[in-house]
Amino acid sequence: MAIHCVATAGELGDIQIAADLGSRIDTTGLPVERRVRHSLEVARALSSWNRTDEPLAVLLEAEQAAPEQVRHHYLSRELVIGWICGTRGRPAHPVADLARRLGIVAGG
C-alpha cells in the first residue's frame, strides 16, 4: 500500500513525500517487477530535486535486479535523457554508460 502512496505523491507533484517515504520502504518481499517500478518512482522523485547521484544509484541498483525491465521502461529512459540534457559538456561516465545500455546513445 505504501508504494502506491509514493507513486501517487510523485504523480501529484509532491516530490518531498515521494522521495522521503519511498526511500524508507522495504520492498524485499515484493516481486522483482514491483521492486523495480518502486525504485524508478523513487529515482524520479529524487531526480526532481535536481540531483543525479542518488537517483542514479537507485536506478543502477534496479538495473542489477531486472536489467531488461529497467532498459525498456519509459521512466528510466526519461530520467537518463533528462540527466544528459541537463549536463553541461559530457555526462559523467556512469550516466553515459547507462545511456548506452538503454540505447539512448550509440555505443562505442
PDB file of N, CA and C in Angstrom:
ATOM      1  N   MET A   1       0.820  -1.191   0.000  1.00  0.00           N
ATOM      2  CA  MET A   1       0.000   0.000   0.000  1.00  0.00           C
ATOM      3  C   MET A   1       0.869   1.263   0.000  1.00  0.00           C
ATOM      4  N   ALA A   2       1.953   1.267   0.754  1.00  0.00           N
ATOM      5  CA  ALA A   2       2.802   2.450   0.845  1.00  0.00           C
ATOM      6  C   ALA A   2       3.465   2.764  -0.496  1.00  0.00           C
ATOM      7  N   ILE A   3       3.781   1.736  -1.286  1.00  0.00           N
ATOM      8  CA  ILE A   3       4.417   2.019  -2.579  1.00  0.00           C
ATOM      9  C   ILE A   3       3.452   2.760  -3.499  1.00  0.00           C
ATOM     10  N   HIS A   4       2.159   2.524  -3.337  1.00  0.00           N
ATOM     11  CA  HIS A   4       1.169   3.247  -4.132  1.00  0.00           C
ATOM     12  C   HIS A   4       1.123   4.713  -3.724  1.00  0.00           C
ATOM     13  N   CYS A   5       1.330   4.975  -2.449  1.00  0.00           N
ATOM     14  CA  CYS A   5       1.377   6.361  -1.963  1.00  0.00           C
ATOM     15  C   CYS A   5       2.550   7.106  -2.582  1.00  0.00           C
ATOM     16  N   VAL A   6       3.667   6.427  -2.733  1.00  0.00           N
ATOM     17  CA  VAL A   6       4.853   7.042  -3.342  1.00  0.00           C
ATOM     18  C   VAL A   6       4.559   7.406  -4.790  1.00  0.00           C
ATOM     19  N   ALA A   7       4.002   6.471  -5.537  1.00  0.00           N
ATOM     20  CA  ALA A   7       3.688   6.718  -6.944  1.00  0.00           C
ATOM     21  C   ALA A   7       2.665   7.838  -7.075  1.00  0.00           C
ATOM     22  N   THR A   8       1.656   7.829  -6.228  1.00  0.00           N
ATOM     23  CA  THR A   8       0.624   8.860  -6.277  1.00  0.00           C
ATOM     24  C   THR A   8       1.203  10.230  -5.925  1.00  0.00           C
ATOM     25  N   ALA A   9       2.018  10.280  -4.882  1.00  0.00           N
ATOM     26  CA  ALA A   9       2.638  11.548  -4.493  1.00  0.00           C
ATOM     27  C   ALA A   9       3.496  12.091  -5.634  1.00  0.00           C
ATOM     28  N   GLY A  10       4.232  11.216  -6.282  1.00  0.00           N
ATOM     29  CA  GLY A  10       5.052  11.642  -7.407  1.00  0.00           C
ATOM     30  C   GLY A  10       4.216  12.177  -8.551  1.00  0.00           C
ATOM     31  N   GLU A  11       3.136  11.489  -8.877  1.00  0.00           N
ATOM     32  CA  GLU A  11       2.262  11.931  -9.961  1.00  0.00           C
ATOM     33  C   GLU A  11       1.595  13.263  -9.637  1.00  0.00           C
ATOM     34  N   LEU A  12       1.298  13.493  -8.361  1.00  0.00           N
ATOM     35  CA  LEU A  12       0.644  14.733  -7.953  1.00  0.00           C
ATOM     36  C   LEU A  12       1.624  15.875  -7.715  1.00  0.00           C
ATOM     37  N   GLY A  13       2.912  15.575  -7.881  1.00  0.00           N
ATOM     38  CA  GLY A  13       3.918  16.611  -7.742  1.00  0.00           C
ATOM     39  C   GLY A  13       4.416  16.839  -6.332  1.00  0.00           C
ATOM     40  N   ASP A  14       4.028  15.982  -5.391  1.00  0.00           N
ATOM     41  CA  ASP A  14       4.520  16.118  -4.020  1.00  0.00           C
ATOM     42  C   ASP A  14       5.808  15.315  -3.899  1.00  0.00           C
ATOM     43  N   ILE A  15       6.854  15.882  -4.454  1.00  0.00           N
ATOM     44  CA  ILE A  15       8.126  15.192  -4.604  1.00  0.00           C
ATOM     45  C   ILE A  15       8.765  14.880  -3.255  1.00  0.00           C
ATOM     46  N   GLN A  16       8.638  15.780  -2.297  1.00  0.00           N
ATOM     47  CA  GLN A  16       9.258  15.556  -0.989  1.00  0.00           C
ATOM     48  C   GLN A  16       8.677  14.317  -0.319  1.00  0.00           C
ATOM     49  N   ILE A  17       7.371  14.161  -0.352  1.00  0.00           N
ATOM     50  CA  ILE A  17       6.744  12.972   0.241  1.00  0.00           C
ATOM     51  C   ILE A  17       7.176  11.729  -0.523  1.00  0.00           C
ATOM     52  N   ALA A  18       7.171  11.789  -1.854  1.00  0.00           N
ATOM     53  CA  ALA A  18       7.559  10.631  -2.664  1.00  0.00           C
ATOM     54  C   ALA A  18       8.990  10.211  -2.358  1.00  0.00           C
ATOM     55  N   ALA A  19       9.894  11.169  -2.261  1.00  0.00           N
ATOM     56  CA  ALA A  19      11.304  10.849  -2.007  1.00  0.00           C
ATOM     57  C   ALA A  19      11.512  10.359  -0.584  1.00  0.00           C
ATOM     58  N   ASP A  20      10.935  11.060   0.392  1.00  0.00           N
ATOM     59  CA  ASP A  20      11.120  10.680   1.797  1.00  0.00           C
ATOM     60  C   ASP A  20      10.512   9.318   2.105  1.00  0.00           C
ATOM     61  N   LEU A  21       9.262   9.143   1.729  1.00  0.00           N
ATOM     62  CA  LEU A  21       8.574   7.886   2.007  1.00  0.00           C
ATOM     63  C   LEU A  21       9.170   6.752   1.175  1.00  0.00           C
ATOM     64  N   GLY A  22       9.423   7.019  -0.092  1.00  0.00           N
ATOM     65  CA  GLY A  22       9.920   5.985  -0.992  1.00  0.00           C
ATOM     66  C   GLY A  22      11.240   5.392  -0.561  1.00  0.00           C
ATOM     67  N   SER A  23      12.121   6.225  -0.048  1.00  0.00           N
ATOM     68  CA  SER A  23      13.431   5.750   0.379  1.00  0.00           C
ATOM     69  C   SER A  23      13.373   4.878   1.628  1.00  0.00           C
ATOM     70  N   ARG A  24      12.305   4.986   2.389  1.00  0.00           N
ATOM     71  CA  ARG A  24      12.201   4.230   3.647  1.00  0.00           C
ATOM     72  C   ARG A  24      11.440   2.919   3.525  1.00  0.00           C
ATOM     73  N   ILE A  25      10.829   2.663   2.395  1.00  0.00           N
ATOM     74  CA  ILE A  25      10.009   1.460   2.241  1.00  0.00           C
ATOM     75  C   ILE A  25      10.890   0.260   1.913  1.00  0.00           C
ATOM     76  N   ASP A  26      10.694  -0.814   2.659  1.00  0.00           N
ATOM     77  CA  ASP A  26      11.403  -2.075   2.410  1.00  0.00           C
ATOM     78  C   ASP A  26      10.578  -2.892   1.419  1.00  0.00           C
ATOM     79  N   THR A  27      11.114  -3.083   0.239  1.00  0.00           N
ATOM     80  CA  THR A  27      10.383  -3.802  -0.812  1.00  0.00           C
ATOM     81  C   THR A  27      10.913  -5.211  -1.043  1.00  0.00           C
ATOM     82  N   THR A  28      11.758  -5.707  -0.149  1.00  0.00           N
ATOM     83  CA  THR A  28      12.399  -7.006  -0.387  1.00  0.00           C
ATOM     84  C   THR A  28      11.407  -8.152  -0.518  1.00  0.00           C
ATOM     85  N   GLY A  29      10.237  -8.058   0.067  1.00  0.00           N
ATOM     86  CA  GLY A  29       9.255  -9.142  -0.024  1.00  0.00           C
ATOM     87  C   GLY A  29       8.387  -9.085  -1.261  1.00  0.00           C
ATOM     88  N   LEU A  30       8.560  -8.065  -2.074  1.00  0.00           N
ATOM     89  CA  LEU A  30       7.731  -7.898  -3.265  1.00  0.00           C
ATOM     90  C   LEU A  30       8.359  -8.571  -4.479  1.00  0.00           C
ATOM     91  N   PRO A  31       7.543  -8.893  -5.478  1.00  0.00           N
ATOM     92  CA  PRO A  31       8.099  -9.422  -6.725  1.00  0.00           C
ATOM     93  C   PRO A  31       9.058  -8.397  -7.341  1.00  0.00           C
ATOM     94  N   VAL A  32      10.028  -8.879  -8.088  1.00  0.00           N
ATOM     95  CA  VAL A  32      11.070  -8.017  -8.645  1.00  0.00           C
ATOM     96  C   VAL A  32      10.483  -6.898  -9.501  1.00  0.00           C
ATOM     97  N   GLU A  33       9.427  -7.174 -10.234  1.00  0.00           N
ATOM     98  CA  GLU A  33       8.832  -6.149 -11.084  1.00  0.00           C
ATOM     99  C   GLU A  33       8.309  -4.986 -10.249  1.00  0.00           C
ATOM    100  N   ARG A  34       7.694  -5.296  -9.111  1.00  0.00           N
ATOM    101  CA  ARG A  34       7.169  -4.248  -8.225  1.00  0.00           C
ATOM    102  C   ARG A  34       8.301  -3.473  -7.564  1.00  0.00           C
ATOM    103  N   ARG A  35       9.359  -4.190  -7.167  1.00  0.00           N
ATOM    104  CA  ARG A  35      10.506  -3.522  -6.542  1.00  0.00           C
ATOM    105  C   ARG A  35      11.160  -2.549  -7.517  1.00  0.00           C
ATOM    106  N   VAL A  36      11.321  -2.984  -8.753  1.00  0.00           N
ATOM    107  CA  VAL A  36      11.964  -2.138  -9.751  1.00  0.00           C
ATOM    108  C   VAL A  36      11.090  -0.935 -10.066  1.00  0.00           C
ATOM    109  N   ARG A  37       9.803  -1.128 -10.225  1.00  0.00           N
ATOM    110  CA  ARG A  37       8.903   0.007 -10.505  1.00  0.00           C
ATOM    111  C   ARG A  37       8.960   1.022  -9.360  1.00  0.00           C
ATOM    112  N   HIS A  38       8.981   0.527  -8.135  1.00  0.00           N
ATOM    113  CA  HIS A  38       9.090   1.416  -6.981  1.00  0.00           C
ATOM    114  C   HIS A  38      10.417   2.180  -7.027  1.00  0.00           C
ATOM    115  N   SER A  39      11.486   1.492  -7.361  1.00  0.00           N
ATOM    116  CA  SER A  39      12.793   2.141  -7.463  1.00  0.00           C
ATOM    117  C   SER A  39      12.778   3.245  -8.517  1.00  0.00           C
ATOM    118  N   LEU A  40      12.114   3.005  -9.622  1.00  0.00           N
ATOM    119  CA  LEU A  40      12.017   4.019 -10.669  1.00  0.00           C
ATOM    120  C   LEU A  40      11.257   5.247 -10.170  1.00  0.00           C
ATOM    121  N   GLU A  41      10.196   5.015  -9.398  1.00  0.00           N
ATOM    122  CA  GLU A  41       9.428   6.133  -8.833  1.00  0.00           C
ATOM    123  C   GLU A  41      10.280   6.935  -7.853  1.00  0.00           C
ATOM    124  N   VAL A  42      11.048   6.225  -7.023  1.00  0.00           N
ATOM    125  CA  VAL A  42      11.925   6.899  -6.059  1.00  0.00           C
ATOM    126  C   VAL A  42      13.004   7.687  -6.802  1.00  0.00           C
ATOM    127  N   ALA A  43      13.590   7.090  -7.827  1.00  0.00           N
ATOM    128  CA  ALA A  43      14.615   7.779  -8.607  1.00  0.00           C
ATOM    129  C   ALA A  43      14.044   9.032  -9.263  1.00  0.00           C
ATOM    130  N   ARG A  44      12.833   8.935  -9.760  1.00  0.00           N
ATOM    131  CA  ARG A  44      12.195  10.105 -10.377  1.00  0.00           C
ATOM    132  C   ARG A  44      11.987  11.214  -9.350  1.00  0.00           C
ATOM    133  N   ALA A  45      11.539  10.848  -8.163  1.00  0.00           N
ATOM    134  CA  ALA A  45      11.325  11.852  -7.117  1.00  0.00           C
ATOM    135  C   ALA A  45      12.646  12.511  -6.720  1.00  0.00           C
ATOM    136  N   LEU A  46      13.682  11.711  -6.523  1.00  0.00           N
ATOM    137  CA  LEU A  46      14.981  12.263  -6.157  1.00  0.00           C
ATOM    138  C   LEU A  46      15.539  13.140  -7.271  1.00  0.00           C
ATOM    139  N   SER A  47      15.352  12.728  -8.499  1.00  0.00           N
ATOM    140  CA  SER A  47      15.852  13.484  -9.642  1.00  0.00           C
ATOM    141  C   SER A  47      15.128  14.821  -9.778  1.00  0.00           C
ATOM    142  N   SER A  48      13.895  14.877  -9.353  1.00  0.00           N
ATOM    143  CA  SER A  48      13.132  16.120  -9.427  1.00  0.00           C
ATOM    144  C   SER A  48      13.715  17.203  -8.535  1.00  0.00           C
ATOM    145  N   TRP A  49      14.559  16.829  -7.603  1.00  0.00           N
ATOM    146  CA  TRP A  49      15.254  17.783  -6.748  1.00  0.00           C
ATOM    147  C   TRP A  49      16.581  18.186  -7.379  1.00  0.00           C
ATOM    148  N   ASN A  50      16.718  17.954  -8.685  1.00  0.00           N
ATOM    149  CA  ASN A  50      17.941  18.286  -9.429  1.00  0.00           C
ATOM    150  C   ASN A  50      19.164  17.595  -8.868  1.00  0.00           C
ATOM    151  N   ARG A  51      18.972  16.376  -8.455  1.00  0.00           N
ATOM    152  CA  ARG A  51      20.079  15.537  -8.006  1.00  0.00           C
ATOM    153  C   ARG A  51      20.339  14.510  -9.103  1.00  0.00           C
ATOM    154  N   THR A  52      21.544  13.991  -9.149  1.00  0.00           N
ATOM    155  CA  THR A  52      21.839  12.920 -10.092  1.00  0.00           C
ATOM    156  C   THR A  52      22.409  11.708  -9.375  1.00  0.00           C
ATOM    157  N   ASP A  53      23.289  11.907  -8.422  1.00  0.00           N
ATOM    158  CA  ASP A  53      23.979  10.779  -7.790  1.00  0.00           C
ATOM    159  C   ASP A  53      23.029   9.804  -7.101  1.00  0.00           C
ATOM    160  N   GLU A  54      22.124  10.314  -6.284  1.00  0.00           N
ATOM    161  CA  GLU A  54      21.204   9.431  -5.556  1.00  0.00           C
ATOM    162  C   GLU A  54      20.256   8.681  -6.496  1.00  0.00           C
ATOM    163  N   PRO A  55      19.562   9.392  -7.397  1.00  0.00           N
ATOM    164  CA  PRO A  55      18.672   8.647  -8.286  1.00  0.00           C
ATOM    165  C   PRO A  55      19.419   7.709  -9.223  1.00  0.00           C
ATOM    166  N   LEU A  56      20.625   8.096  -9.629  1.00  0.00           N
ATOM    167  CA  LEU A  56      21.420   7.211 -10.477  1.00  0.00           C
ATOM    168  C   LEU A  56      21.751   5.925  -9.729  1.00  0.00           C
ATOM    169  N   ALA A  57      22.122   6.043  -8.460  1.00  0.00           N
ATOM    170  CA  ALA A  57      22.428   4.848  -7.652  1.00  0.00           C
ATOM    171  C   ALA A  57      21.196   3.951  -7.532  1.00  0.00           C
ATOM    172  N   VAL A  58      20.027   4.551  -7.339  1.00  0.00           N
ATOM    173  CA  VAL A  58      18.782   3.776  -7.240  1.00  0.00           C
ATOM    174  C   VAL A  58      18.502   3.074  -8.563  1.00  0.00           C
ATOM    175  N   LEU A  59      18.689   3.790  -9.658  1.00  0.00           N
ATOM    176  CA  LEU A  59      18.427   3.217 -10.974  1.00  0.00           C
ATOM    177  C   LEU A  59      19.403   2.092 -11.310  1.00  0.00           C
ATOM    178  N   LEU A  60      20.673   2.275 -10.969  1.00  0.00           N
ATOM    179  CA  LEU A  60      21.659   1.222 -11.228  1.00  0.00           C
ATOM    180  C   LEU A  60      21.384  -0.026 -10.392  1.00  0.00           C
ATOM    181  N   GLU A  61      20.937   0.163  -9.165  1.00  0.00           N
ATOM    182  CA  GLU A  61      20.580  -0.977  -8.322  1.00  0.00           C
ATOM    183  C   GLU A  61      19.379  -1.722  -8.906  1.00  0.00           C
ATOM    184  N   ALA A  62      18.410  -0.973  -9.399  1.00  0.00           N
ATOM    185  CA  ALA A  62      17.244  -1.594 -10.032  1.00  0.00           C
ATOM    186  C   ALA A  62      17.665  -2.345 -11.297  1.00  0.00           C
ATOM    187  N   GLU A  63      18.609  -1.778 -12.030  1.00  0.00           N
ATOM    188  CA  GLU A  63      19.095  -2.438 -13.249  1.00  0.00           C
ATOM    189  C   GLU A  63      19.753  -3.773 -12.919  1.00  0.00           C
ATOM    190  N   GLN A  64      20.442  -3.844 -11.794  1.00  0.00           N
ATOM    191  CA  GLN A  64      21.057  -5.111 -11.395  1.00  0.00           C
ATOM    192  C   GLN A  64      19.996  -6.167 -11.098  1.00  0.00           C
ATOM    193  N   ALA A  65      18.884  -5.738 -10.527  1.00  0.00           N
ATOM    194  CA  ALA A  65      17.808  -6.684 -10.174  1.00  0.00           C
ATOM    195  C   ALA A  65      17.033  -7.152 -11.400  1.00  0.00           C
ATOM    196  N   ALA A  66      16.792  -6.247 -12.340  1.00  0.00           N
ATOM    197  CA  ALA A  66      15.989  -6.590 -13.518  1.00  0.00           C
ATOM    198  C   ALA A  66      16.440  -5.735 -14.702  1.00  0.00           C
ATOM    199  N   PRO A  67      17.555  -6.105 -15.325  1.00  0.00           N
ATOM    200  CA  PRO A  67      18.120  -5.285 -16.401  1.00  0.00           C
ATOM    201  C   PRO A  67      17.152  -4.987 -17.539  1.00  0.00           C
ATOM    202  N   GLU A  68      16.436  -5.978 -18.007  1.00  0.00           N
ATOM    203  CA  GLU A  68      15.543  -5.768 -19.147  1.00  0.00           C
ATOM    204  C   GLU A  68      14.397  -4.829 -18.795  1.00  0.00           C
ATOM    205  N   GLN A  69      13.877  -4.958 -17.594  1.00  0.00           N
ATOM    206  CA  GLN A  69      12.773  -4.094 -17.189  1.00  0.00           C
ATOM    207  C   GLN A  69      13.225  -2.636 -17.132  1.00  0.00           C
ATOM    208  N   VAL A  70      14.392  -2.393 -16.588  1.00  0.00           N
ATOM    209  CA  VAL A  70      14.911  -1.027 -16.499  1.00  0.00           C
ATOM    210  C   VAL A  70      15.245  -0.499 -17.888  1.00  0.00           C
ATOM    211  N   ARG A  71      15.848  -1.318 -18.710  1.00  0.00           N
ATOM    212  CA  ARG A  71      16.275  -0.868 -20.044  1.00  0.00           C
ATOM    213  C   ARG A  71      15.120  -0.503 -20.949  1.00  0.00           C
ATOM    214  N   HIS A  72      13.961  -1.078 -20.717  1.00  0.00           N
ATOM    215  CA  HIS A  72      12.830  -0.824 -21.613  1.00  0.00           C
ATOM    216  C   HIS A  72      11.717  -0.003 -20.979  1.00  0.00           C
ATOM    217  N   HIS A  73      11.907   0.457 -19.762  1.00  0.00           N
ATOM    218  CA  HIS A  73      10.860   1.240 -19.098  1.00  0.00           C
ATOM    219  C   HIS A  73      11.009   2.720 -19.440  1.00  0.00           C
ATOM    220  N   TYR A  74       9.899   3.344 -19.723  1.00  0.00           N
ATOM    221  CA  TYR A  74       9.940   4.755 -20.113  1.00  0.00           C
ATOM    222  C   TYR A  74      10.500   5.651 -19.015  1.00  0.00           C
ATOM    223  N   LEU A  75      10.274   5.323 -17.739  1.00  0.00           N
ATOM    224  CA  LEU A  75      10.778   6.171 -16.658  1.00  0.00           C
ATOM    225  C   LEU A  75      12.300   6.198 -16.617  1.00  0.00           C
ATOM    226  N   SER A  76      12.924   5.054 -16.788  1.00  0.00           N
ATOM    227  CA  SER A  76      14.381   5.036 -16.749  1.00  0.00           C
ATOM    228  C   SER A  76      14.952   5.813 -17.926  1.00  0.00           C
ATOM    229  N   ARG A  77      14.351   5.652 -19.077  1.00  0.00           N
ATOM    230  CA  ARG A  77      14.810   6.373 -20.266  1.00  0.00           C
ATOM    231  C   ARG A  77      14.597   7.876 -20.082  1.00  0.00           C
ATOM    232  N   GLU A  78      13.449   8.255 -19.543  1.00  0.00           N
ATOM    233  CA  GLU A  78      13.130   9.661 -19.290  1.00  0.00           C
ATOM    234  C   GLU A  78      14.140  10.283 -18.317  1.00  0.00           C
ATOM    235  N   LEU A  79      14.477   9.560 -17.276  1.00  0.00           N
ATOM    236  CA  LEU A  79      15.437  10.061 -16.294  1.00  0.00           C
ATOM    237  C   LEU A  79      16.809  10.290 -16.927  1.00  0.00           C
ATOM    238  N   VAL A  80      17.299   9.295 -17.642  1.00  0.00           N
ATOM    239  CA  VAL A  80      18.640   9.393 -18.223  1.00  0.00           C
ATOM    240  C   VAL A  80      18.694  10.500 -19.275  1.00  0.00           C
ATOM    241  N   ILE A  81      17.681  10.616 -20.088  1.00  0.00           N
ATOM    242  CA  ILE A  81      17.644  11.696 -21.077  1.00  0.00           C
ATOM    243  C   ILE A  81      17.666  13.050 -20.365  1.00  0.00           C
ATOM    244  N   GLY A  82      16.910  13.179 -19.288  1.00  0.00           N
ATOM    245  CA  GLY A  82      16.908  14.425 -18.522  1.00  0.00           C
ATOM    246  C   GLY A  82      18.267  14.753 -17.943  1.00  0.00           C
ATOM    247  N   TRP A  83      18.957  13.728 -17.434  1.00  0.00           N
ATOM    248  CA  TRP A  83      20.290  13.955 -16.867  1.00  0.00           C
ATOM    249  C   TRP A  83      21.279  14.385 -17.946  1.00  0.00           C
ATOM    250  N   ILE A  84      21.186  13.761 -19.105  1.00  0.00           N
ATOM    251  CA  ILE A  84      22.094  14.110 -20.193  1.00  0.00           C
ATOM    252  C   ILE A  84      21.813  15.531 -20.686  1.00  0.00           C
ATOM    253  N   CYS A  85      20.551  15.864 -20.869  1.00  0.00           N
ATOM    254  CA  CYS A  85      20.193  17.202 -21.352  1.00  0.00           C
ATOM    255  C   CYS A  85      20.530  18.283 -20.333  1.00  0.00           C
ATOM    256  N   GLY A  86      20.519  17.945 -19.068  1.00  0.00           N
ATOM    257  CA  GLY A  86      20.804  18.914 -18.020  1.00  0.00           C
ATOM    258  C   GLY A  86      22.276  19.053 -17.684  1.00  0.00           C
ATOM    259  N   THR A  87      23.122  18.348 -18.421  1.00  0.00           N
ATOM    260  CA  THR A  87      24.559  18.365 -18.155  1.00  0.00           C
ATOM    261  C   THR A  87      25.261  19.280 -19.142  1.00  0.00           C
ATOM    262  N   ARG A  88      26.112  20.120 -18.622  1.00  0.00           N
ATOM    263  CA  ARG A  88      26.958  20.926 -19.500  1.00  0.00           C
ATOM    264  C   ARG A  88      28.167  20.069 -19.870  1.00  0.00           C
ATOM    265  N   GLY A  89      28.464  20.018 -21.131  1.00  0.00           N
ATOM    266  CA  GLY A  89      29.572  19.176 -21.565  1.00  0.00           C
ATOM    267  C   GLY A  89      29.148  17.721 -21.595  1.00  0.00           C
ATOM    268  N   ARG A  90      30.108  16.867 -21.364  1.00  0.00           N
ATOM    269  CA  ARG A  90      29.840  15.422 -21.392  1.00  0.00           C
ATOM    270  C   ARG A  90      29.258  14.958 -20.063  1.00  0.00           C
ATOM    271  N   PRO A  91      28.299  14.035 -20.127  1.00  0.00           N
ATOM    272  CA  PRO A  91      27.764  13.496 -18.875  1.00  0.00           C
ATOM    273  C   PRO A  91      28.810  12.613 -18.181  1.00  0.00           C
ATOM    274  N   ALA A  92      28.621  12.418 -16.893  1.00  0.00           N
ATOM    275  CA  ALA A  92      29.509  11.546 -16.120  1.00  0.00           C
ATOM    276  C   ALA A  92      29.498  10.146 -16.730  1.00  0.00           C
ATOM    277  N   HIS A  93      30.590   9.434 -16.563  1.00  0.00           N
ATOM    278  CA  HIS A  93      30.705   8.089 -17.149  1.00  0.00           C
ATOM    279  C   HIS A  93      29.559   7.153 -16.772  1.00  0.00           C
ATOM    280  N   PRO A  94      29.145   7.087 -15.500  1.00  0.00           N
ATOM    281  CA  PRO A  94      28.042   6.172 -15.185  1.00  0.00           C
ATOM    282  C   PRO A  94      26.759   6.510 -15.936  1.00  0.00           C
ATOM    283  N   VAL A  95      26.472   7.786 -16.107  1.00  0.00           N
ATOM    284  CA  VAL A  95      25.273   8.194 -16.845  1.00  0.00           C
ATOM    285  C   VAL A  95      25.436   7.853 -18.322  1.00  0.00           C
ATOM    286  N   ALA A  96      26.600   8.147 -18.882  1.00  0.00           N
ATOM    287  CA  ALA A  96      26.846   7.842 -20.297  1.00  0.00           C
ATOM    288  C   ALA A  96      26.790   6.338 -20.552  1.00  0.00           C
ATOM    289  N   ASP A  97      27.350   5.558 -19.643  1.00  0.00           N
ATOM    290  CA  ASP A  97      27.316   4.097 -19.788  1.00  0.00           C
ATOM    291  C   ASP A  97      25.883   3.576 -19.735  1.00  0.00           C
ATOM    292  N   LEU A  98      25.098   4.108 -18.806  1.00  0.00           N
ATOM    293  CA  LEU A  98      23.703   3.692 -18.696  1.00  0.00           C
ATOM    294  C   LEU A  98      22.933   4.111 -19.950  1.00  0.00           C
ATOM    295  N   ALA A  99      23.198   5.295 -20.451  1.00  0.00           N
ATOM    296  CA  ALA A  99      22.537   5.759 -21.677  1.00  0.00           C
ATOM    297  C   ALA A  99      22.826   4.815 -22.836  1.00  0.00           C
ATOM    298  N   ARG A 100      24.051   4.319 -22.918  1.00  0.00           N
ATOM    299  CA  ARG A 100      24.391   3.351 -23.972  1.00  0.00           C
ATOM    300  C   ARG A 100      23.615   2.045 -23.777  1.00  0.00           C
ATOM    301  N   ARG A 101      23.548   1.573 -22.530  1.00  0.00           N
ATOM    302  CA  ARG A 101      22.825   0.320 -22.277  1.00  0.00           C
ATOM    303  C   ARG A 101      21.329   0.453 -22.583  1.00  0.00           C
ATOM    304  N   LEU A 102      20.797   1.657 -22.380  1.00  0.00           N
ATOM    305  CA  LEU A 102      19.375   1.902 -22.659  1.00  0.00           C
ATOM    306  C   LEU A 102      19.127   2.150 -24.134  1.00  0.00           C
ATOM    307  N   GLY A 103      20.209   2.307 -24.909  1.00  0.00           N
ATOM    308  CA  GLY A 103      20.062   2.558 -26.338  1.00  0.00           C
ATOM    309  C   GLY A 103      19.724   4.014 -26.639  1.00  0.00           C
ATOM    310  N   ILE A 104      19.953   4.907 -25.684  1.00  0.00           N
ATOM    311  CA  ILE A 104      19.675   6.316 -25.879  1.00  0.00           C
ATOM    312  C   ILE A 104      20.752   6.952 -26.749  1.00  0.00           C
ATOM    313  N   VAL A 105      21.982   6.527 -26.554  1.00  0.00           N
ATOM    314  CA  VAL A 105      23.109   6.984 -27.374  1.00  0.00           C
ATOM    315  C   VAL A 105      23.795   5.748 -27.955  1.00  0.00           C
ATOM    316  N   ALA A 106      24.472   5.962 -29.042  1.00  0.00           N
ATOM    317  CA  ALA A 106      25.175   4.841 -29.685  1.00  0.00           C
ATOM    318  C   ALA A 106      26.356   4.397 -28.838  1.00  0.00           C
ATOM    319  N   GLY A 107      26.564   3.100 -28.790  1.00  0.00           N
ATOM    320  CA  GLY A 107      27.714   2.547 -28.072  1.00  0.00           C
ATOM    321  C   GLY A 107      28.994   2.788 -28.828  1.00  0.00           C
ATOM    322  N   GLY A 108      30.080   2.646 -28.093  1.00  0.00           N
ATOM    323  CA  GLY A 108      31.330   2.829 -28.820  1.00  0.00           C
ATOM    324  C   GLY A 108      32.490   3.054 -27.915  1.00  0.00           C
TER     325      GLY A 108
END
